[in-house]
mmCIF file of C-alpha atoms in Angstrom:
data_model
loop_
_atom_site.group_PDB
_atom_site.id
_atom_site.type_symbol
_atom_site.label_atom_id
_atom_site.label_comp_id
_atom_site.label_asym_id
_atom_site.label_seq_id
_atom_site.Cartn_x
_atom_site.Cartn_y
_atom_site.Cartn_z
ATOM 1 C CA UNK S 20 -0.267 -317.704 31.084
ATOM 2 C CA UNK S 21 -3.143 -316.815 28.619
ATOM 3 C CA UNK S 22 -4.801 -315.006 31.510
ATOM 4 C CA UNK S 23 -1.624 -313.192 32.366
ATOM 5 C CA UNK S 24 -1.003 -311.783 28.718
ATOM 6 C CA UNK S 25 -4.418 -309.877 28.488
ATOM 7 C CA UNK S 26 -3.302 -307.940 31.885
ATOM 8 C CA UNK S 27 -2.700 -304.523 30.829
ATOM 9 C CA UNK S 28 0.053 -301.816 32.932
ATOM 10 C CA UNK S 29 -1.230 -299.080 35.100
ATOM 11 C CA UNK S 30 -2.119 -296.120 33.754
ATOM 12 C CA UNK S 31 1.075 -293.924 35.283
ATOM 13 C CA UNK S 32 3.644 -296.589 34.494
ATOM 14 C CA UNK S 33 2.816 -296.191 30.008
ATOM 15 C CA UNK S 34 2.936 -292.305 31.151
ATOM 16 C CA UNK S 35 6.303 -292.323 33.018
ATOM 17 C CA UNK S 36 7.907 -294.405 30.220
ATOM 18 C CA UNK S 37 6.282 -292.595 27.428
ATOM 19 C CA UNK S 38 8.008 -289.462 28.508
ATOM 20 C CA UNK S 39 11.603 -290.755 29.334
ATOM 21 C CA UNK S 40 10.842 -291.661 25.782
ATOM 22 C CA UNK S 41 9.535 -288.846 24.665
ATOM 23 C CA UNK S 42 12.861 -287.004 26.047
ATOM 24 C CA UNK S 43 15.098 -288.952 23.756
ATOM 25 C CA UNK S 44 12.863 -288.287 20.693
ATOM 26 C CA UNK S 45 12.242 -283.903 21.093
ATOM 27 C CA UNK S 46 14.932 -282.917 22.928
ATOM 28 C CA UNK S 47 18.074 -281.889 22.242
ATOM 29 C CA UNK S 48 21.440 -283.750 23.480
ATOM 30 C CA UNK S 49 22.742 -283.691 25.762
ATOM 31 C CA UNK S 50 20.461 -286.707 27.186
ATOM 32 C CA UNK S 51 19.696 -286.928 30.714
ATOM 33 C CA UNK S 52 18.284 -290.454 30.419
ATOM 34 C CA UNK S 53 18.334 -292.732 27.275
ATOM 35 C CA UNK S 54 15.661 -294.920 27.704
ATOM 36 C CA UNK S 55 13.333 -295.927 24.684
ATOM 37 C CA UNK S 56 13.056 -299.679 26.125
ATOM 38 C CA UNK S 57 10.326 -298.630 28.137
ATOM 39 C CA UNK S 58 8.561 -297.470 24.696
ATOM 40 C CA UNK S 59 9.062 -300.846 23.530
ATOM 41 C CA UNK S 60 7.794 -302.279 26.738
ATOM 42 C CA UNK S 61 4.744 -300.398 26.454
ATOM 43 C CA UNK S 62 3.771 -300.484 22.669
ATOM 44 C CA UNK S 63 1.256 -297.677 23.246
ATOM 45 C CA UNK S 64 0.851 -297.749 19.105
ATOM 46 C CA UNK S 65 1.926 -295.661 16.177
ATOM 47 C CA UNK S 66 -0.018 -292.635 17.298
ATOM 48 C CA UNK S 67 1.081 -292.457 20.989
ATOM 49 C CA UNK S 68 2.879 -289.015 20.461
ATOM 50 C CA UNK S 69 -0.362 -287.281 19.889
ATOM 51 C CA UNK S 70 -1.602 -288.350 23.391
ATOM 52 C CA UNK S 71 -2.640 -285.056 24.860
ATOM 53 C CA UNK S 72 -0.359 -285.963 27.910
ATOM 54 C CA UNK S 73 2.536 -286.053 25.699
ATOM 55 C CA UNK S 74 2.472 -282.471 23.898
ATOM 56 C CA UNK S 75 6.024 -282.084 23.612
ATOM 57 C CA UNK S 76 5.393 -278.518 24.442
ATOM 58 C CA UNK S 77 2.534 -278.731 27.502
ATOM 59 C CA UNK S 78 4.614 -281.660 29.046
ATOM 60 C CA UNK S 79 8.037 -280.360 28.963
ATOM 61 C CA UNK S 80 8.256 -279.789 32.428
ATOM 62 C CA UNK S 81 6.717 -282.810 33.993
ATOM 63 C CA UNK S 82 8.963 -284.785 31.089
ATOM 64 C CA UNK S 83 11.684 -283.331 32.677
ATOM 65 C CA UNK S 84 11.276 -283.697 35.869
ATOM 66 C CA UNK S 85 11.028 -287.911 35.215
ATOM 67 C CA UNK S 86 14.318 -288.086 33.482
ATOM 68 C CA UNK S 87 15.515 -285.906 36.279
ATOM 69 C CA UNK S 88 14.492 -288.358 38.803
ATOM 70 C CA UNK S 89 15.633 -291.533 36.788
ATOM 71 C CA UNK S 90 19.161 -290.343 36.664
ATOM 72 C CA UNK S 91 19.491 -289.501 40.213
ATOM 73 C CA UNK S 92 18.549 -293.074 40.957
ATOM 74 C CA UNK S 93 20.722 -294.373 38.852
ATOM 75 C CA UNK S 94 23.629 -292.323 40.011
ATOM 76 C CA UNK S 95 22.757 -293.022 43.335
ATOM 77 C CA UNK S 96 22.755 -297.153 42.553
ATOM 78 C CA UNK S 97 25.544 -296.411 41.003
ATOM 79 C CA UNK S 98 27.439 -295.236 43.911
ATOM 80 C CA UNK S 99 25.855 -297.418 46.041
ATOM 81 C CA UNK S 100 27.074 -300.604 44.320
ATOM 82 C CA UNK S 101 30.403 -299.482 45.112
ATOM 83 C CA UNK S 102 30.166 -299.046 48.179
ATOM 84 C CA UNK S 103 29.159 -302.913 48.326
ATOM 85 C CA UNK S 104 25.180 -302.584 48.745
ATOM 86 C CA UNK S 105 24.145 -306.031 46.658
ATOM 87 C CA UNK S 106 20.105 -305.030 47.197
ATOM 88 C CA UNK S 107 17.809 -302.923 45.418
ATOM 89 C CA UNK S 108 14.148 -302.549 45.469
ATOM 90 C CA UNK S 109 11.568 -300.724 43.703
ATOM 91 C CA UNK S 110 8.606 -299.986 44.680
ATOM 92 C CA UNK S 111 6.019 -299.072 42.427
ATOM 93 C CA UNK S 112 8.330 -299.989 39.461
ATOM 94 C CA UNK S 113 5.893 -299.659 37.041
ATOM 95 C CA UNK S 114 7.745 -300.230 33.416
ATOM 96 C CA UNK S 115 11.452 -299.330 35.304
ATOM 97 C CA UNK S 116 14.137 -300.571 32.588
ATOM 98 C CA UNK S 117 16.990 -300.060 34.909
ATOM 99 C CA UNK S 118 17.909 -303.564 34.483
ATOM 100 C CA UNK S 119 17.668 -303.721 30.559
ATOM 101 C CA UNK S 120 19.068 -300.664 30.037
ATOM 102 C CA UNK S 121 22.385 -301.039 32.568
ATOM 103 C CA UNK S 122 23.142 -304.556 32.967
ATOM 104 C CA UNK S 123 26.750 -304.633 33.762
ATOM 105 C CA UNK S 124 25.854 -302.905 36.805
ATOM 106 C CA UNK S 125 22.785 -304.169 37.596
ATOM 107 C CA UNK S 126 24.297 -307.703 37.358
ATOM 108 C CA UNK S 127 26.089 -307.275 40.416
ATOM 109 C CA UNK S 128 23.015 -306.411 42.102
ATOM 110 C CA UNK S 129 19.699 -308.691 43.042
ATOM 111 C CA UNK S 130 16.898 -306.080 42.147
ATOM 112 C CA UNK S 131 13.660 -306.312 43.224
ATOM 113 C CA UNK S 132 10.925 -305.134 41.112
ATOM 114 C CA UNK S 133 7.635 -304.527 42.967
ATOM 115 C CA UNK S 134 4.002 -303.214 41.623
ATOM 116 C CA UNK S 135 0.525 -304.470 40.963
ATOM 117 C CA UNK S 136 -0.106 -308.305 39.467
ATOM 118 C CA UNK S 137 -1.488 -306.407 36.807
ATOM 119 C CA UNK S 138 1.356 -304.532 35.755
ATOM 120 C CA UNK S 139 4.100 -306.885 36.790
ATOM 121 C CA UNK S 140 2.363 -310.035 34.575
ATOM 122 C CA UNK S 141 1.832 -307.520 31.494
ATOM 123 C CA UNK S 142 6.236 -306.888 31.911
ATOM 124 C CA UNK S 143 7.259 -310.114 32.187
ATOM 125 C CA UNK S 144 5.429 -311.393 29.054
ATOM 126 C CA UNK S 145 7.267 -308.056 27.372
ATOM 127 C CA UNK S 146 10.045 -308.668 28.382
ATOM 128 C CA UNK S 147 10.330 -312.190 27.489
ATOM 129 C CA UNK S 148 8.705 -311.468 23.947
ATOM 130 C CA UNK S 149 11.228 -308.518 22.953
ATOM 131 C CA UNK S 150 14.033 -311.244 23.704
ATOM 132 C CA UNK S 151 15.566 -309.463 27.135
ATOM 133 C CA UNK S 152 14.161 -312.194 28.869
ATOM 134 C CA UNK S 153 14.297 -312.501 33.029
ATOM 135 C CA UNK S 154 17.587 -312.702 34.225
ATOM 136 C CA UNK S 155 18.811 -314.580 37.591
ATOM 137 C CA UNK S 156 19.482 -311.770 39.587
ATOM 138 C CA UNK S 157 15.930 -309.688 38.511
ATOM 139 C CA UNK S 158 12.818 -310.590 40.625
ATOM 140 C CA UNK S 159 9.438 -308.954 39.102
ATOM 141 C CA UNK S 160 7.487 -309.239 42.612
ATOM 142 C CA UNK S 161 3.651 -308.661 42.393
ATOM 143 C CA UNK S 162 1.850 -307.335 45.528
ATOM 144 C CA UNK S 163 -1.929 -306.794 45.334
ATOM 145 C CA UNK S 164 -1.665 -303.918 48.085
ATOM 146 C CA UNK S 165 -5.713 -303.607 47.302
ATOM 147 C CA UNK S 166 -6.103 -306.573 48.847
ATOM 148 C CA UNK S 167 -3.794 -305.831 51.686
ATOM 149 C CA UNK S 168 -0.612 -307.884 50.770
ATOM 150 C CA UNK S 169 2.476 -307.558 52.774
ATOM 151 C CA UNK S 170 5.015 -306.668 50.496
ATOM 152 C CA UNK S 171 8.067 -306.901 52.737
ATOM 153 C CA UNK S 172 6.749 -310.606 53.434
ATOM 154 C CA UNK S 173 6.355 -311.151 49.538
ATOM 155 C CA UNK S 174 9.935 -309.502 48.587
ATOM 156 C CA UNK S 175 11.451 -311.910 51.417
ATOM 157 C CA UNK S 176 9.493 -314.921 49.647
ATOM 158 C CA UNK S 177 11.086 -313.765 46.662
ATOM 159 C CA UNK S 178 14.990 -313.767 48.377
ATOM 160 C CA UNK S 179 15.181 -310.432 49.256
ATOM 161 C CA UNK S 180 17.315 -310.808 52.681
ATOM 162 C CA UNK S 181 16.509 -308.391 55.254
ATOM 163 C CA UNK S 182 19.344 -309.068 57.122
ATOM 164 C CA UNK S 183 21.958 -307.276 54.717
ATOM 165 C CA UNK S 184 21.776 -303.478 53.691
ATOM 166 C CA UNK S 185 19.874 -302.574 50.767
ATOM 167 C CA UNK S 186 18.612 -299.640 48.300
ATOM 168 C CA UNK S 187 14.931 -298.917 48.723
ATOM 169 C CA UNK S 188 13.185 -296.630 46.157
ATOM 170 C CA UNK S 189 9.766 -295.184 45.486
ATOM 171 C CA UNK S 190 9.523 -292.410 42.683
ATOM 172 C CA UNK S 191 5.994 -291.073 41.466
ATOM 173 C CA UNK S 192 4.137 -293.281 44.603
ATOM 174 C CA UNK S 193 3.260 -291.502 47.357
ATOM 175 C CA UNK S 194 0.938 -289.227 45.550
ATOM 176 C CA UNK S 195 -1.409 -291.621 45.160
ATOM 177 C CA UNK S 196 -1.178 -293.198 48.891
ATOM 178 C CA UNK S 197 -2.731 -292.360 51.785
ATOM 179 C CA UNK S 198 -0.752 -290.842 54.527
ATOM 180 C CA UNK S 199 -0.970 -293.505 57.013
ATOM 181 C CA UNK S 200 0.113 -296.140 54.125
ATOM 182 C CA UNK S 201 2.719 -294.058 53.578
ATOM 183 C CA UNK S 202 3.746 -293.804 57.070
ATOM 184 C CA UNK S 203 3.504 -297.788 57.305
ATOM 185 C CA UNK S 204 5.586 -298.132 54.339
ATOM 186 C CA UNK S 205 8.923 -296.155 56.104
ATOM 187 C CA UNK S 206 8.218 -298.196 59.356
ATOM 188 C CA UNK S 207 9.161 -301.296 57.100
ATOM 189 C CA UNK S 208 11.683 -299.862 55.369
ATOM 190 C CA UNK S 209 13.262 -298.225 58.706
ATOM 191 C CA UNK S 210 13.486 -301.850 60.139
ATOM 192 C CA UNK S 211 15.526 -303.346 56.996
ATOM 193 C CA UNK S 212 19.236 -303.996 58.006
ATOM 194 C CA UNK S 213 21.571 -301.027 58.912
ATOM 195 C CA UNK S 214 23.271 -299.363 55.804
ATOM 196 C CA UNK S 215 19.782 -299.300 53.787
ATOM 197 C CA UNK S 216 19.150 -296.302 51.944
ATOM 198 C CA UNK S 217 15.950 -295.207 50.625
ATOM 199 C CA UNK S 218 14.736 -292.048 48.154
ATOM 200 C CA UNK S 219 11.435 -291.659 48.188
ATOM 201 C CA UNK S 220 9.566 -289.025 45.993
ATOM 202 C CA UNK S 221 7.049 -286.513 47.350
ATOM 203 C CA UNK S 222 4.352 -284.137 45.653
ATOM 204 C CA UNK S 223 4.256 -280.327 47.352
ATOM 205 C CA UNK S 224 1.349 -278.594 48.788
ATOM 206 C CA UNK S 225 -0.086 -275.775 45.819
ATOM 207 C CA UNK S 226 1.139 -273.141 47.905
ATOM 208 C CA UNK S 227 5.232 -274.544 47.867
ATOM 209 C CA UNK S 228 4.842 -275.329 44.263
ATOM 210 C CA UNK S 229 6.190 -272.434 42.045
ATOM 211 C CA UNK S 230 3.416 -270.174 40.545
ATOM 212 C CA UNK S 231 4.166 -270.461 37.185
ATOM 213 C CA UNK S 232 3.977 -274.479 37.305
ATOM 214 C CA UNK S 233 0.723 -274.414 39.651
ATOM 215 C CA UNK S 234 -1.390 -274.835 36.473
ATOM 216 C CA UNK S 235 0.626 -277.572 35.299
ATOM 217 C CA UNK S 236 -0.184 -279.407 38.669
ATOM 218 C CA UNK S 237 -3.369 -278.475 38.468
ATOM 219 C CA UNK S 238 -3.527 -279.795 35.173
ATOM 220 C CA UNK S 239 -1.777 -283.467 36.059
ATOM 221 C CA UNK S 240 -4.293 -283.867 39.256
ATOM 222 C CA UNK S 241 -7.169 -283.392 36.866
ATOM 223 C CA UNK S 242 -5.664 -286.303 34.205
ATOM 224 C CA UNK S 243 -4.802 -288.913 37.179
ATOM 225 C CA UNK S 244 -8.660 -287.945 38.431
ATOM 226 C CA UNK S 245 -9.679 -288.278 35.291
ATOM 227 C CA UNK S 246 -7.913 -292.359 34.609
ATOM 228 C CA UNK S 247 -8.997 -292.959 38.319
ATOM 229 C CA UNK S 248 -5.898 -292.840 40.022
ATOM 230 C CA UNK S 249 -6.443 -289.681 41.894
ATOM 231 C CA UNK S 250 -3.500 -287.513 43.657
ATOM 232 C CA UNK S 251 -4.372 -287.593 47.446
ATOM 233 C CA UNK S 252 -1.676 -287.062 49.383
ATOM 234 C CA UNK S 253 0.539 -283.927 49.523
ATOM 235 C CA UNK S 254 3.770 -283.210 52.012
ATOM 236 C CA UNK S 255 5.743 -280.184 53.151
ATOM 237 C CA UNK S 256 9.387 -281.214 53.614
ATOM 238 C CA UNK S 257 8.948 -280.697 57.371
ATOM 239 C CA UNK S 258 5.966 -283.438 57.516
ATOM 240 C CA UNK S 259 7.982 -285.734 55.449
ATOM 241 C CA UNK S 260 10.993 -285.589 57.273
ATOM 242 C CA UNK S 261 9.116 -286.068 60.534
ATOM 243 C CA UNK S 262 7.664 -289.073 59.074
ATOM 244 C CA UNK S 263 10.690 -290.614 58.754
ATOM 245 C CA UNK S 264 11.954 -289.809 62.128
ATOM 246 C CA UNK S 265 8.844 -291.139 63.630
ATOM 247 C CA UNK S 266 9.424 -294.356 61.508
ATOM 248 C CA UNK S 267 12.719 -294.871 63.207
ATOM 249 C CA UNK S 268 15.245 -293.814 60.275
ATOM 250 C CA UNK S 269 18.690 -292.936 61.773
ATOM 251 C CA UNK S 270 19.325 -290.112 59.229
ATOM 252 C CA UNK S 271 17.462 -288.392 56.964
ATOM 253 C CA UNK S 272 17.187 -285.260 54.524
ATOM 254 C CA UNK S 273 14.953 -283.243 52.294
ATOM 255 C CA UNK S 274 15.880 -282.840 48.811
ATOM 256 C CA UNK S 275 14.805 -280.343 46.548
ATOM 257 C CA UNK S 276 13.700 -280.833 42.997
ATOM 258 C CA UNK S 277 15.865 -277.117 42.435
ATOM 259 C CA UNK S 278 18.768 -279.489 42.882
ATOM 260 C CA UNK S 279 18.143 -281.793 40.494
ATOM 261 C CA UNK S 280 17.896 -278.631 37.868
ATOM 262 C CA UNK S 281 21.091 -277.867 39.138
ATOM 263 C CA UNK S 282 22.824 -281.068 38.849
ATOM 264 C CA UNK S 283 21.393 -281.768 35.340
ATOM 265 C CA UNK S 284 19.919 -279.131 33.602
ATOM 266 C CA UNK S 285 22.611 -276.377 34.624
ATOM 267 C CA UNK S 286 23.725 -275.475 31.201
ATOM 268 C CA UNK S 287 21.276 -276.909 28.867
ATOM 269 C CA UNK S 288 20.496 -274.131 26.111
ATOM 270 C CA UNK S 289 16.868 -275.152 25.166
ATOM 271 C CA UNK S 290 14.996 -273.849 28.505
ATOM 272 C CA UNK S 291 14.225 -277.893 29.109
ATOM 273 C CA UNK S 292 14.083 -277.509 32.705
ATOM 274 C CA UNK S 293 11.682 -280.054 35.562
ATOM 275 C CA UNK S 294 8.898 -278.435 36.931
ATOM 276 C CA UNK S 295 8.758 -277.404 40.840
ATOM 277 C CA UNK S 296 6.411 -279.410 43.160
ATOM 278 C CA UNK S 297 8.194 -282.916 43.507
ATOM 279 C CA UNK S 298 11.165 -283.417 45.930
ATOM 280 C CA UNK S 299 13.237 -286.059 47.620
ATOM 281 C CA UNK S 300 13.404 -288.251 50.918
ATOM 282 C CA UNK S 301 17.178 -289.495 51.366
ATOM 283 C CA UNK S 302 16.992 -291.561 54.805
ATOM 284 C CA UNK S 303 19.025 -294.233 56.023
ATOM 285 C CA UNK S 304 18.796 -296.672 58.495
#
């Protein structure tokens, strides 16, 4: 246990949380995502909001663009639950506070949380010393994918059941894959039981990403560089939706990010809008 309290979170999962924090702090209401649990989670320090990465100003658009995401998750478990899906995995959950944040419904779910060792020990002691504790029905599954771990045999060790239908998500991941990993990765989830759902989030090539946020990306792939955790993979909608056709998913559809502005942003009065360049896989099994 000693050894397991020095581990320290990845690099991206303080980031991610810092800016659904961040959100709730500088921006106006209405909130797209309340979520300063994460914060806690992370305890980045007194000073965190001078963090070059979390210029309120510089940032707005990639800050955006995660609360954007986290809500149409959540509305999509949300739905999902009621249509009687009992299963949900994350992949890459990094410091996800789904499960703090929305217990009644994720109560009547068996969620399975699944990242780096690293990570995944440095949550559980959080969570356990802020008081939320580990509930039955959450399983924090660690996978040391360096080392070549199978995580579908892991999230079955930890009573994931293959056999009934489940909702599969990876946001902020696939960046930092390679494609063929990728590729592996929807072959799994493509075999899970029929009725499975996944979203998956995918970074667009410069070229499909609008001008005016190109610098921004630019920007972002110089920072992960930078804390060694490098963008290196990049899809057009048609290569990611022929991925998951090759993979054996029985429907499937591309997603823009222009949606989520849509659906969220729509009549916000503060020009808070996400930036272009990350999109959606639905596909279902």
């Amino acid at each position: 246990m000693a050894h397991e309290q020095t581990e320290t979170p990845d690099n991206t999962a303080v980031r991610t949380a810092l800016w659904r924090a961040m959100h709730l702090q500088v921006d106006p209401p209405p909130h797209v995502v309340e979520d300063e649990i994460g914060l806690q989670l992370a305890a980045p320090g007194d000073d965190w909001r001078d963090r070059p990465d979390m210029d309120p100003q510089a940032t707005s658009g990639f800050r955006a663009a995660v609360v954007a995401r986290a809500r149409f998750i959540e509305d999509l478990i949300a739905e999902q639950v009621d249509g009687g899906v009992t299963q949900y995995v994350i992949l890459g959950a990094g410091l996800d506070t789904f499960a703090q944040r929305k217990p009644e419904l994720a109560s009547r779910l068996q969620i399975f949380e699944v990242d780096q060792p690293g990570t995944q020990a440095f949550k559980r002691h959080r969570l356990v010393e802020l008081g939320y504790g580990i509930p039955d029905w959450l399983h924090l599954v660690p996978v040391d994918f360096e080392a070549g771990a199978s995580w579908p045999e892991q999230l079955s060790a930890a009573g994931f059941d293959p056999g009934r239908p489940a909702v599969i998500v990876s946001t902020g991941v696939t960046m930092y894959l390679t494609k063929d990993t990728t590729a592996a990765t929807l072959r799994q989830i493509a075999g899970l039981a029929p009725g499975s759902t996944l979203a998956m989030t995918f970074l667009l090539p410069t070229e499909l990403v609008d001008a005016a946020d190109r610098p921004g990306l630019r920007a972002s792939a110089d920072g992960a560089q930078a804390s060694g955790t490098p963008f290196i993979s990049f899809y057009t909608p048609q290569e990611m939706l022929a991925l998951a056709r090759e993979a054996g998913f029985k429907g499937s559809r591309h997603m823009p990010g222009a949606l989520l502005t849509e659906r969220y942003f729509a009549d916000r009065t503060d020009g808070l809008r996400p930036s272009s360049g990350e999109d959606l896989l639905l596909a279902t099994t």
